[in-house]
Coordinates of C-alpha atoms and ligand atoms in Angstrom, one line a residue:
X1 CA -103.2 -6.0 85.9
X2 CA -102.9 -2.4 86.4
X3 CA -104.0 -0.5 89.5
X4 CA -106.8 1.4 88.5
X5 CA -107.8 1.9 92.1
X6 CA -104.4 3.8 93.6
X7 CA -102.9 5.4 90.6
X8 CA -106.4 6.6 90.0
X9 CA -105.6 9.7 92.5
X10 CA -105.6 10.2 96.0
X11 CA -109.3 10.3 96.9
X12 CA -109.6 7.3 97.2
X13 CA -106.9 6.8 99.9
X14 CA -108.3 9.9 101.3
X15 CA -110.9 8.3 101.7
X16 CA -109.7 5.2 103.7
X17 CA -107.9 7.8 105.8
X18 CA -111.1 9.4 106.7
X19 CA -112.6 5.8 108.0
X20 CA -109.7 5.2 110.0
X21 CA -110.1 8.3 111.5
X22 CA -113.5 8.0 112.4
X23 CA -113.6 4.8 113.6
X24 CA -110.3 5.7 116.2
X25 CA -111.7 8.6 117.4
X26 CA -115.3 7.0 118.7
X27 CA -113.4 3.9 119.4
X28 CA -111.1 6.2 121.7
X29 CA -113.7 8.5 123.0
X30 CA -116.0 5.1 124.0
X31 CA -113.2 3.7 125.7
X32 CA -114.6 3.3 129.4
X33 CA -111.5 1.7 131.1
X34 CA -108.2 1.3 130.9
X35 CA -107.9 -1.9 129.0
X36 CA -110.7 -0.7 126.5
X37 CA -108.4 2.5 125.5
X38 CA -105.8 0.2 125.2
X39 CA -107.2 -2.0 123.1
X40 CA -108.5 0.6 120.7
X41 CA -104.7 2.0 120.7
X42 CA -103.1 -1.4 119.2
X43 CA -106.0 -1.6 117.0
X44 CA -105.2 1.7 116.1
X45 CA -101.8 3.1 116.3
X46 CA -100.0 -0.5 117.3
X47 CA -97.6 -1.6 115.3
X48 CA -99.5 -3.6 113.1
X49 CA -102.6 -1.9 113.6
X50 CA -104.7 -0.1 111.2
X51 CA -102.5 3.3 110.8
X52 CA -99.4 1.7 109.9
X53 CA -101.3 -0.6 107.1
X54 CA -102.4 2.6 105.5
X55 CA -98.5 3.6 105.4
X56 CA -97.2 0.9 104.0
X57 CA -99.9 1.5 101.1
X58 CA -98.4 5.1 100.7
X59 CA -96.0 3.6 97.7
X60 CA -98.7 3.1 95.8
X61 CA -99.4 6.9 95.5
X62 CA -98.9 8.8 92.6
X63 CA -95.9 10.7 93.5
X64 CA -97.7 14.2 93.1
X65 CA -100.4 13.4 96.0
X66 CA -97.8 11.6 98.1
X67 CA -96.5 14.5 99.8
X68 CA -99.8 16.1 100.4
X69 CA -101.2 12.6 101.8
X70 CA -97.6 11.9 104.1
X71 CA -98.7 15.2 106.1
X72 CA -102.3 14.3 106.3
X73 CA -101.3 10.7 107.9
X74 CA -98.7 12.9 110.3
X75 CA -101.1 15.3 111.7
X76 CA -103.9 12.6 112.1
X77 CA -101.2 10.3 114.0
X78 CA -100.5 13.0 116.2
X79 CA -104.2 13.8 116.6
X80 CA -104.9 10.3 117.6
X81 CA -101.7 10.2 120.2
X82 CA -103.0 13.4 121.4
X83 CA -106.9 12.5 122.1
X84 CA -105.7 8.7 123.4
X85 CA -103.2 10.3 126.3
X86 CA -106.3 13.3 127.3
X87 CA -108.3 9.9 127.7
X88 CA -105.7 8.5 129.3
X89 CA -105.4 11.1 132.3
X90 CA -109.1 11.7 132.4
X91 CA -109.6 7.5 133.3
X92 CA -107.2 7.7 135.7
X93 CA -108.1 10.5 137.4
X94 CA -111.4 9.0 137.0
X95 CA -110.2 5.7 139.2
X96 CA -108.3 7.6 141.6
X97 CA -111.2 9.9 142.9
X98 CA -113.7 6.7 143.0
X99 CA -110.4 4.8 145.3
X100 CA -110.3 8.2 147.4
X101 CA -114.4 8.1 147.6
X102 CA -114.6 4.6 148.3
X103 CA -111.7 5.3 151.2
X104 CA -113.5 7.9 152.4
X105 CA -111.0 10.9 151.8
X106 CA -111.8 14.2 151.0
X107 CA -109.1 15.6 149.0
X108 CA -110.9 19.2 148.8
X109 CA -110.7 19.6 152.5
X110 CA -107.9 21.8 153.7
X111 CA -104.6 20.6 154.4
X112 CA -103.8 19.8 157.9
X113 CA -100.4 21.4 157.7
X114 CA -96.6 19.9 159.0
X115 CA -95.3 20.8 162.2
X116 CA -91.8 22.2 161.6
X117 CA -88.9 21.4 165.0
X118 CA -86.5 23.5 165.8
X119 CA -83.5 23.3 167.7
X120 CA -82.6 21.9 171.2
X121 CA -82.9 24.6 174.1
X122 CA -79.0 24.1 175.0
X123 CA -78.6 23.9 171.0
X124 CA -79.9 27.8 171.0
X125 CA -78.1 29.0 173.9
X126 CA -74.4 27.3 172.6
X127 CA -75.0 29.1 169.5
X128 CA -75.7 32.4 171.5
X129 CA -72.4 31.7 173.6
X130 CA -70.5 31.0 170.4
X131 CA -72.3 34.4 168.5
X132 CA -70.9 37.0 171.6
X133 CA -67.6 35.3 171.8
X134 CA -67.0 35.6 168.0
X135 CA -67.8 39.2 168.0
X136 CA -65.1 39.4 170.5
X137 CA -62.4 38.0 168.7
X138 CA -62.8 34.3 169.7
X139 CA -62.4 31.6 167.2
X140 CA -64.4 28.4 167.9
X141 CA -62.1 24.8 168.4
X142 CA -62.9 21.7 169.2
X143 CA -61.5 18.2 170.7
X144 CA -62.5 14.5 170.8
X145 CA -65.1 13.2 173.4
X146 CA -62.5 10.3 173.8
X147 CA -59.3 11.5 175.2
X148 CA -56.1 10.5 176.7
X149 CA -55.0 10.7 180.0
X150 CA -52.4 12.9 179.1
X151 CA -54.6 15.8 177.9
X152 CA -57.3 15.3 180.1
X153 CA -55.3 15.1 182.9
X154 CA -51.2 15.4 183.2
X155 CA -50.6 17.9 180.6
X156 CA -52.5 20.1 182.6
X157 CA -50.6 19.6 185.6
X158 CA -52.8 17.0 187.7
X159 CA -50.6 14.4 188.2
X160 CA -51.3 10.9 189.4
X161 CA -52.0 10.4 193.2
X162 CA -52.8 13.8 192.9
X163 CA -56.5 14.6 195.1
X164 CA -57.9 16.3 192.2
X165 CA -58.2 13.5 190.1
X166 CA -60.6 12.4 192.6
X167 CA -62.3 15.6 191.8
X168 CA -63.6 14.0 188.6
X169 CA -64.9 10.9 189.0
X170 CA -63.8 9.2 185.5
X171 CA -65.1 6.9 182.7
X172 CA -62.0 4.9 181.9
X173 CA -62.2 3.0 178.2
X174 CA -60.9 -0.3 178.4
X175 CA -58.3 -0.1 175.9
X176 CA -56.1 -3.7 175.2
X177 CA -54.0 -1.8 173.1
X178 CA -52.9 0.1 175.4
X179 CA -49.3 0.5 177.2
X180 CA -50.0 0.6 181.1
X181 CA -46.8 3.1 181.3
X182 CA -48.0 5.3 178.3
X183 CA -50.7 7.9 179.7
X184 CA -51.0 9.1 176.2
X185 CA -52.4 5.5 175.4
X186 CA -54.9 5.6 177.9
X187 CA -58.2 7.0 176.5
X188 CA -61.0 8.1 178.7
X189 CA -64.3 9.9 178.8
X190 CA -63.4 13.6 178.8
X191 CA -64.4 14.7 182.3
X192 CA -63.8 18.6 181.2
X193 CA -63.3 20.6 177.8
X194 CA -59.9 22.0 179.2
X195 CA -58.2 19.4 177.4
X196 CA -58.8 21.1 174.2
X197 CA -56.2 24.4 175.5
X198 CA -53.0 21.9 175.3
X199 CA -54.4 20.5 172.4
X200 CA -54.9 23.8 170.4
X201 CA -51.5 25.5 171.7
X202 CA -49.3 22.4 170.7
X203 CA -50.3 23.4 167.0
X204 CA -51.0 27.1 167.4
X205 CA -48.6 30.0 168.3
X206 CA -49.9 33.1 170.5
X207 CA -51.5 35.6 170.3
X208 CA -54.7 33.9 170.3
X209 CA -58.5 33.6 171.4
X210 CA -60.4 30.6 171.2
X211 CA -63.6 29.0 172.9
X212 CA -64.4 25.5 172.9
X213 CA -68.2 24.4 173.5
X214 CA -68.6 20.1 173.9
X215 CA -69.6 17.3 175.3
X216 CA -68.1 15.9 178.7
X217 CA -68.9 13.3 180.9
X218 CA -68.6 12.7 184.3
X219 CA -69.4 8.9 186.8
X220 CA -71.8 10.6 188.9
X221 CA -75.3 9.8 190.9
X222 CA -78.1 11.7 188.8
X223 CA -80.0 14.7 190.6
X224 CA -81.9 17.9 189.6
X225 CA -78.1 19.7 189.1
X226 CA -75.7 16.8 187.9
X227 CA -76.4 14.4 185.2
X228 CA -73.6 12.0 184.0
X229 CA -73.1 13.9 181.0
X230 CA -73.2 17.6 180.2
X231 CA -72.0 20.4 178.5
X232 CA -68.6 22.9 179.1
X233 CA -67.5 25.6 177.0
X234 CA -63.5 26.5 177.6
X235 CA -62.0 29.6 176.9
X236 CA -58.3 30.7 176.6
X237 CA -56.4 34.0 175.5
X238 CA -53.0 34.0 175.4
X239 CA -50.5 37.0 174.6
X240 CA -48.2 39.3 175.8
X241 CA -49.2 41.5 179.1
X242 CA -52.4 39.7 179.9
X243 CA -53.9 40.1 183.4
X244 CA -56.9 39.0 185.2
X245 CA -58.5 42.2 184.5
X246 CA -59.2 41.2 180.9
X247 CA -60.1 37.9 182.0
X248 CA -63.2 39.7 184.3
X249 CA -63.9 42.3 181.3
X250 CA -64.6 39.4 178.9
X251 CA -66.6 38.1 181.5
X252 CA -68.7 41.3 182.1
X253 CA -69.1 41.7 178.3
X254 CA -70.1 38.2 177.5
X255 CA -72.8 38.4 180.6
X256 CA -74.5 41.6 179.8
X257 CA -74.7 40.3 176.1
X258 CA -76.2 36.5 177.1
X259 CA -78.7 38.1 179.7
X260 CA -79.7 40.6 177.4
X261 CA -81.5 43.4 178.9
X262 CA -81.7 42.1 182.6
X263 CA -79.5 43.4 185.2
X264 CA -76.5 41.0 186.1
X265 CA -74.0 41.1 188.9
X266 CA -70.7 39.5 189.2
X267 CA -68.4 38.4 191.7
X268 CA -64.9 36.7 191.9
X269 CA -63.9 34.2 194.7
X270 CA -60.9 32.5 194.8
X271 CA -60.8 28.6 193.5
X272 CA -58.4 26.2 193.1
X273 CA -57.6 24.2 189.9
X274 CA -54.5 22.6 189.1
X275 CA -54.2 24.0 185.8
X276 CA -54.2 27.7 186.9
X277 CA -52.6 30.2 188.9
X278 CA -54.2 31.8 190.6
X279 CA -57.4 30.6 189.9
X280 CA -60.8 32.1 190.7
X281 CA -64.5 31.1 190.6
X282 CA -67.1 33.6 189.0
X283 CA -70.9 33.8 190.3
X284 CA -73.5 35.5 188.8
X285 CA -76.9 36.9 190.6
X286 CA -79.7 38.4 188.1
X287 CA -82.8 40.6 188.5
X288 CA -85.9 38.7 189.1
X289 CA -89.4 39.4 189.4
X290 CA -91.4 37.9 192.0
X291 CA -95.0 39.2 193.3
X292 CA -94.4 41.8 190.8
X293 CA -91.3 43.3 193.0
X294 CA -87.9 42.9 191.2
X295 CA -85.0 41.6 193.3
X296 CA -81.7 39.5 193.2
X297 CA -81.8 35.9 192.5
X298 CA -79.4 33.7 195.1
X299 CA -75.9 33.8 193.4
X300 CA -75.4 31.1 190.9
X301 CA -71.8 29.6 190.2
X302 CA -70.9 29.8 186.8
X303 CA -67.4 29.2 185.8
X304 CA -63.8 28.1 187.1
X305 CA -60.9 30.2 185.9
X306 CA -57.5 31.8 186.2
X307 CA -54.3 32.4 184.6
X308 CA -52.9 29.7 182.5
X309 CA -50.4 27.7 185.0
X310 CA -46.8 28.0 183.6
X311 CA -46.8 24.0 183.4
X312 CA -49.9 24.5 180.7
X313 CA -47.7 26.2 179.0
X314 CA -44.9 23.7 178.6
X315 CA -46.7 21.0 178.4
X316 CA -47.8 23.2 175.0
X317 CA -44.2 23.2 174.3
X318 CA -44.2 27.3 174.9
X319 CA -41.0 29.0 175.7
X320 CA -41.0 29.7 179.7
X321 CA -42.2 33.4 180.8
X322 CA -42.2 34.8 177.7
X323 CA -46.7 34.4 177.3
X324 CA -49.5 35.2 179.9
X325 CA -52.9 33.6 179.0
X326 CA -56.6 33.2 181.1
X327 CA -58.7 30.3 180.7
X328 CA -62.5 29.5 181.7
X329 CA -64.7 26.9 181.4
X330 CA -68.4 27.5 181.7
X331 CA -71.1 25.1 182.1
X332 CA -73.5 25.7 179.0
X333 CA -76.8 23.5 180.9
X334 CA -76.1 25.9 183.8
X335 CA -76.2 29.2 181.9
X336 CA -79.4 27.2 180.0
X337 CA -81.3 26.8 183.1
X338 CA -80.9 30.5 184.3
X339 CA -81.3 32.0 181.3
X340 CA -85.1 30.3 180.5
X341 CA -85.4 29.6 184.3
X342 CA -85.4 25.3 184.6
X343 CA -84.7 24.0 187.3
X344 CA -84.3 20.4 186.7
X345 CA -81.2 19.8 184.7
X346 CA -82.4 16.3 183.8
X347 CA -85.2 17.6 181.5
X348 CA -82.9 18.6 178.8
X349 CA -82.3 15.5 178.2
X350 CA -85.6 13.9 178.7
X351 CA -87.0 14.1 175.3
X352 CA -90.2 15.3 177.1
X353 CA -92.4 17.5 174.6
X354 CA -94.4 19.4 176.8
X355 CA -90.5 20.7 177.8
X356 CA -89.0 21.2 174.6
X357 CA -91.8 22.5 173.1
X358 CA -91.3 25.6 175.1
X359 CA -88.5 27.0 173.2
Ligands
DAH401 N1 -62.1 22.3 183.8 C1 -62.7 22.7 185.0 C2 -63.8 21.8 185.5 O1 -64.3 21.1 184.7 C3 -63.2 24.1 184.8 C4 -62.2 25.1 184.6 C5 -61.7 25.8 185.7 C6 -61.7 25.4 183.3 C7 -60.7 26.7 185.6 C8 -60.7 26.4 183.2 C9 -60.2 27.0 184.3 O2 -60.1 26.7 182.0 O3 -59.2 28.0 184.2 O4 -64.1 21.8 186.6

């Protein structure tokens, strides 16, 4: 038989189109959980569900309404997809506020905010060491932590048996590799950053100007000046014609940069270090205020230095007489400790907040 009922026009399947729409929207809008709404969507818009049932009717349309009825079952799928998803959010933001009542939270209330770090006190003040050096001309090296005995010691002319060895009492790293006659195969704790000035000139011609801030480490007893590891930074210039008087003008410049806007004086002793000739100590005393009177602080030892020892240099493999260098090596927890006044050097590494908050 023929069918009267399709082929008789499209109201008809309008009208099947207009049930289905009715009944998914209340079905949707009375949906008052999660697995209701999901119910009403297979019965819906699942894939054997009422909306696909009606399309595979569409055939039966008499070609002139099927276009007109293809774009009414589009827009009504995408109205139904639309009103199930706004459901969708509102029940779940419906179940998470009763979870955050029932925990008690109040998500109105103001945040409580993060507290942000910062850096490490003898972070700040390496980074203000390296800033004034590089605006003088210095580049910034460094070395390994775990060094020979060769750099750390020999090639800067402190030979076995010699006292100043003794000087620095020494981490030794058992190594089984090594060759008991090769000092280049025996590794160690660096006990200074002056390795790092043999190291740099084997691979580097002069002129030059570099500083060298790390880690060194020495076998000490702990007290409120000397911890078993600190911090050095080294310094060397090398070129032609240079004197001791640019080694105290660097000084002077770097000092009245670091301490800012208080008054610094400096003074030059002799010292002895193997690696330089002749080699000199610098001590710094600074303005302080006490009982609202301004005076000198005690003097304060801040550095070992000299000229580069001509044994430095050939250790470096550089032609005899032809360069002149100075070289210093600073002690960055020292220059710490005056410049926020601490006087415990052990607090900087304490991980005390009370301390480190302070900077
Ligand atoms: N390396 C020495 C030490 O740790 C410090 C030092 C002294 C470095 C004199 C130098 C220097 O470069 O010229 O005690």
């Amino acid at each position: 038989m023929f069918d009267t009922f399709y082929m008789s026009g499209s109201e008809n399947f309008e009208e099947k189109i207009n049930i289905l729409e009715k009944g998914a929207k209340e079905a949707v809008n009375q949906a008052s959980d999660l697995a209701r709404l999901e119910k009403a969507r297979v019965k819906y818009l699942g894939r054997k569900g009422e909306f696909n049932n009606l399309v595979k009717e569409l055939p039966k349309i008499s070609e002139d309404s099927k276009a007109h009825i293809g774009r009414r079952l589009n827009s009504l799928r995408n109205d139904l997809e639309k009103l199930i998803n706004e459901k969708l959010f509102e029940l779940k933001d419906k179940l998470i506020k009763e979870k955050l009542q029932k925990e008690g939270i109040d998500i109105t209330k103001p945040a409580k905010g993060f507290a942000l770090g910062h850096l490490h006190p003898l972070t700040k003040v390496e980074r203000r060491i390296e800033d004034i050096f590089q605006s003088m001309g210095f580049s910034i090296v460094f070395g390994p932590e775990i060094e020979s005995e060769y750099y750390n010691f020999d090639a800067l002319n402190i030979p076995k048996e010699h006292p100043a060895r003794e000087m620095q009492d020494t981490f030794w790293i058992k190594n089984p590799k090594s060759e008991i006659l090769n000092p280049k195969s025996h590794l160690l704790l660096r006990t200074h950053t002056s390795p790092i000035e043999v190291r740099f000139m084997e691979k580097n011609n002069p002129p030059l100007r570099i500083i060298a801030p790390g880690r060194v480490y020495r076998r000490e007893a702990t007290d409120a000046s000397h911890e078993i590891q600190f911090h050095q930074i080294e310094g060397l210039m090398v070129g032609k014609n240079i004197s001791l008087a640019n080694l105290k003008a660097v000084f002077e410049e770097f000092f009245k940069n670091f301490f800012d806007k208080r008054q610094v004086e400096m003074r030059i002793r002799p010292g002895y270090f193997p690696f330089v000739e002749p080699g000199i100590e610098v001590d710094i005393r600074l303005n302080q205020m006490s009982n609202s009177k301004s005076q000198m602080s005690k003097w304060f030892e801040v550095a070992g230095a000299g000229m580069t020892h001509p044994k430095v240099f050939e250790a470096a493999g550089y032609a005899p007489g032809e360069w002149q260098g100075f070289a210093f090596g600073m002690g960055l927890e020292r220059l710490a400790m005056l410049c926020y006044g601490i006087n415990d050097i052990r607090l900087f590494y304490s991980s005390d907040f009370r301390f480190l908050k302070q900077f």
